[in-house]
Amino acid sequence: MAKSALVQLDAETKVLEAPHDHKDELRLWLRLMTCNNLIEAEIRSRLRERFATTLPRFDLLAQLARAPDGMLLGELSQRMMVSAGNITGLVDRLVDSGQLHRVPLPTDRRAQVVKLTPAGRREFRKMAQEHEKWIATFFEGLSPDEIEVLLAGLSKLKLSVRAVVADRRPLTARGYPRPRGQTSVVR
Amino acid sequence: MAKSALVQLDAETKVLEAPHDHKDELRLWLRLMTCNNLIEAEIRSRLRERFATTLPRFDLLAQLARAPDGMLLGELSQRMMVSAGNITGLVDRLVDSGQLHRVPLPTDRRAQVVKLTPAGRREFRKMAQEHEKWIATFFEGLSPDEIEVLLAGLSKLKLSVRAVVADRRPLTARGYPRPRGQTSVVR
DNA sequence: AATTTTTAATTGATACATAAAATATCTAAA
DNA sequence: TTTAGATATTTTATGTATCAATTAAAAATT
């Protein structure tokens, strides 16, 4: 057997049978997770120390801050990528602490809209301002170019993951793929 | 005033007084988080469906799989970046389900080592093999080059974040910066 | 040797997260 | 108009997470 043929065969074998060991992908996933966890842990810690609040509470307020007319619990569930049952409890606690209030919908007695109270809006604005500065410092070791590159790469990754997930879990007629429990992976 | 001068002034003003609004950093953080959450949610879902287990359990087994002589609960806590109290419960459940066993340390009666049982090791090997394939598919939309670029960028980000965090929370004499509760941010 | 400090792990209270089941309501078709 | 199904939320059960407090043992001081 000629060498070129052998090489050819090897190349094909490689692609077909041992497509590579996926070690880089695994490393990339671990690194992504580490970065995420590092930043998230620090944000949680600062939210706690500075504002005596938590990340899920902050995230929920952030969603509502962009929705002057309020949001349905179901919308919150989708946007935040958490289950509906979780939202119920979170909203309960935020109502207790005076940052939110529930508004019944006259058109649909199953549903209800949640809105920020004036206090809630005021408090969120303060937190968001500091939060944005924190984020900036976390990235201060990267140049604007490097940030661009990461943005682009993660954008592509997002599409890649979504394609794989959607493939396994096809959309329903109305566009919500959830198997149960209402959690959507939209963002 | 000539137009060119005006443009020039604007550019300088931008650089000098409004160093930038940090919006790109914020977008990058959101995107990073989204990618992380998408992948993580899918892994959780598959671990549940295929192996009736959870991500924290899988992670703990993964740590132990690399430590043939077992690990202290405290080490697990640091490596996994979770609190000591959390590890206690997680280990309890894994012992109940027969994947782990606790081994008292003759040299230190406060501490104990946890090890995989043969069954635990066997089960983990199976899961890890599939897990690695899942990860590979999530990244299949990226070329090897793009993966390299992301790997490098996230590496730099990790350093950047660590620098900021360490700065705010300087190491103690013995090397553990934790304020309380034992959680370390080592990885 | 007695005391203090540090360390390792556990416990208890609370918050968040899921999936699954229950409840209530709305919509559309028989 | 009843009824079948879809939808919105809540409830329930369980697992995972934190922090703060506690126990027990070890190490360091005095």
CSV table of C-alpha atoms in Angstrom, one decimal, chain A residues 1-81:
chain,number,residue,atom,x,y,z
A,1,MET,CA,0.0,0.0,0.0
A,2,ALA,CA,1.4,3.4,-1.0
A,3,LYS,CA,2.0,5.9,1.6
A,4,SER,CA,-0.3,8.5,0.2
A,5,ALA,CA,-3.1,6.0,0.3
A,6,LEU,CA,-2.3,5.1,3.9
A,7,VAL,CA,-2.3,8.7,4.9
A,8,GLN,CA,-5.6,9.2,3.1
A,9,LEU,CA,-7.0,6.2,4.9
A,10,ASP,CA,-5.8,7.4,8.3
A,11,ALA,CA,-7.3,10.8,7.7
A,12,GLU,CA,-10.6,9.2,7.0
A,13,THR,CA,-10.3,6.8,9.9
A,14,LYS,CA,-9.6,9.7,12.1
A,15,VAL,CA,-12.6,11.6,11.0
A,16,LEU,CA,-14.9,8.7,10.9
A,17,GLU,CA,-13.9,6.6,13.9
A,18,ALA,CA,-11.8,8.7,16.2
A,19,PRO,CA,-13.1,12.2,15.4
A,20,HIS,CA,-10.8,13.5,18.2
A,21,ASP,CA,-10.8,13.1,21.9
A,22,HIS,CA,-12.9,16.3,22.6
A,23,LYS,CA,-10.5,17.3,25.3
A,24,ASP,CA,-10.3,20.9,24.1
A,25,GLU,CA,-14.1,21.2,24.2
A,26,LEU,CA,-14.1,19.8,27.7
A,27,ARG,CA,-11.4,22.2,28.8
A,28,LEU,CA,-13.3,25.1,27.2
A,29,TRP,CA,-16.5,24.1,29.0
A,30,LEU,CA,-14.7,23.9,32.4
A,31,ARG,CA,-13.1,27.3,31.8
A,32,LEU,CA,-16.3,28.9,30.8
A,33,MET,CA,-17.9,27.5,33.9
A,34,THR,CA,-15.1,28.6,36.1
A,35,CYS,CA,-15.3,32.2,34.8
A,36,ASN,CA,-19.0,32.2,35.2
A,37,ASN,CA,-18.8,30.9,38.8
A,38,LEU,CA,-16.0,33.2,39.8
A,39,ILE,CA,-17.9,36.3,38.6
A,40,GLU,CA,-21.2,35.1,39.9
A,41,ALA,CA,-19.9,34.3,43.3
A,42,GLU,CA,-18.4,37.7,43.6
A,43,ILE,CA,-21.5,39.4,42.5
A,44,ARG,CA,-23.6,37.4,45.0
A,45,SER,CA,-21.2,38.3,47.7
A,46,ARG,CA,-21.2,42.0,46.9
A,47,LEU,CA,-25.0,42.1,46.5
A,48,ARG,CA,-25.2,40.6,49.9
A,49,GLU,CA,-22.7,42.9,51.6
A,50,ARG,CA,-23.8,46.1,49.9
A,51,PHE,CA,-27.5,45.7,49.5
A,52,ALA,CA,-28.4,42.7,51.7
A,53,THR,CA,-30.0,41.1,48.7
A,54,THR,CA,-29.5,38.1,46.4
A,55,LEU,CA,-28.8,37.5,42.7
A,56,PRO,CA,-32.1,36.0,41.9
A,57,ARG,CA,-33.9,39.0,43.5
A,58,PHE,CA,-31.7,41.4,41.6
A,59,ASP,CA,-32.3,39.5,38.3
A,60,LEU,CA,-36.0,39.6,38.8
A,61,LEU,CA,-36.0,43.3,39.5
A,62,ALA,CA,-33.8,43.9,36.5
A,63,GLN,CA,-36.4,42.2,34.3
A,64,LEU,CA,-39.2,44.3,35.7
A,65,ALA,CA,-37.1,47.5,35.4
A,66,ARG,CA,-37.2,47.1,31.7
A,67,ALA,CA,-41.0,46.5,31.6
A,68,PRO,CA,-42.8,49.6,32.8
A,69,ASP,CA,-46.2,47.9,32.4
A,70,GLY,CA,-45.1,44.9,34.4
A,71,MET,CA,-44.8,41.3,33.4
A,72,LEU,CA,-46.7,38.1,33.8
A,73,LEU,CA,-45.2,35.5,36.0
A,74,GLY,CA,-44.9,33.2,33.0
A,75,GLU,CA,-42.9,35.8,31.1
A,76,LEU,CA,-40.5,36.2,34.0
A,77,SER,CA,-40.1,32.4,34.2
A,78,GLN,CA,-39.1,32.3,30.5
A,79,ARG,CA,-36.8,35.3,30.5
A,80,MET,CA,-35.0,34.2,33.6
A,81,MET,CA,-34.8,30.6,32.5
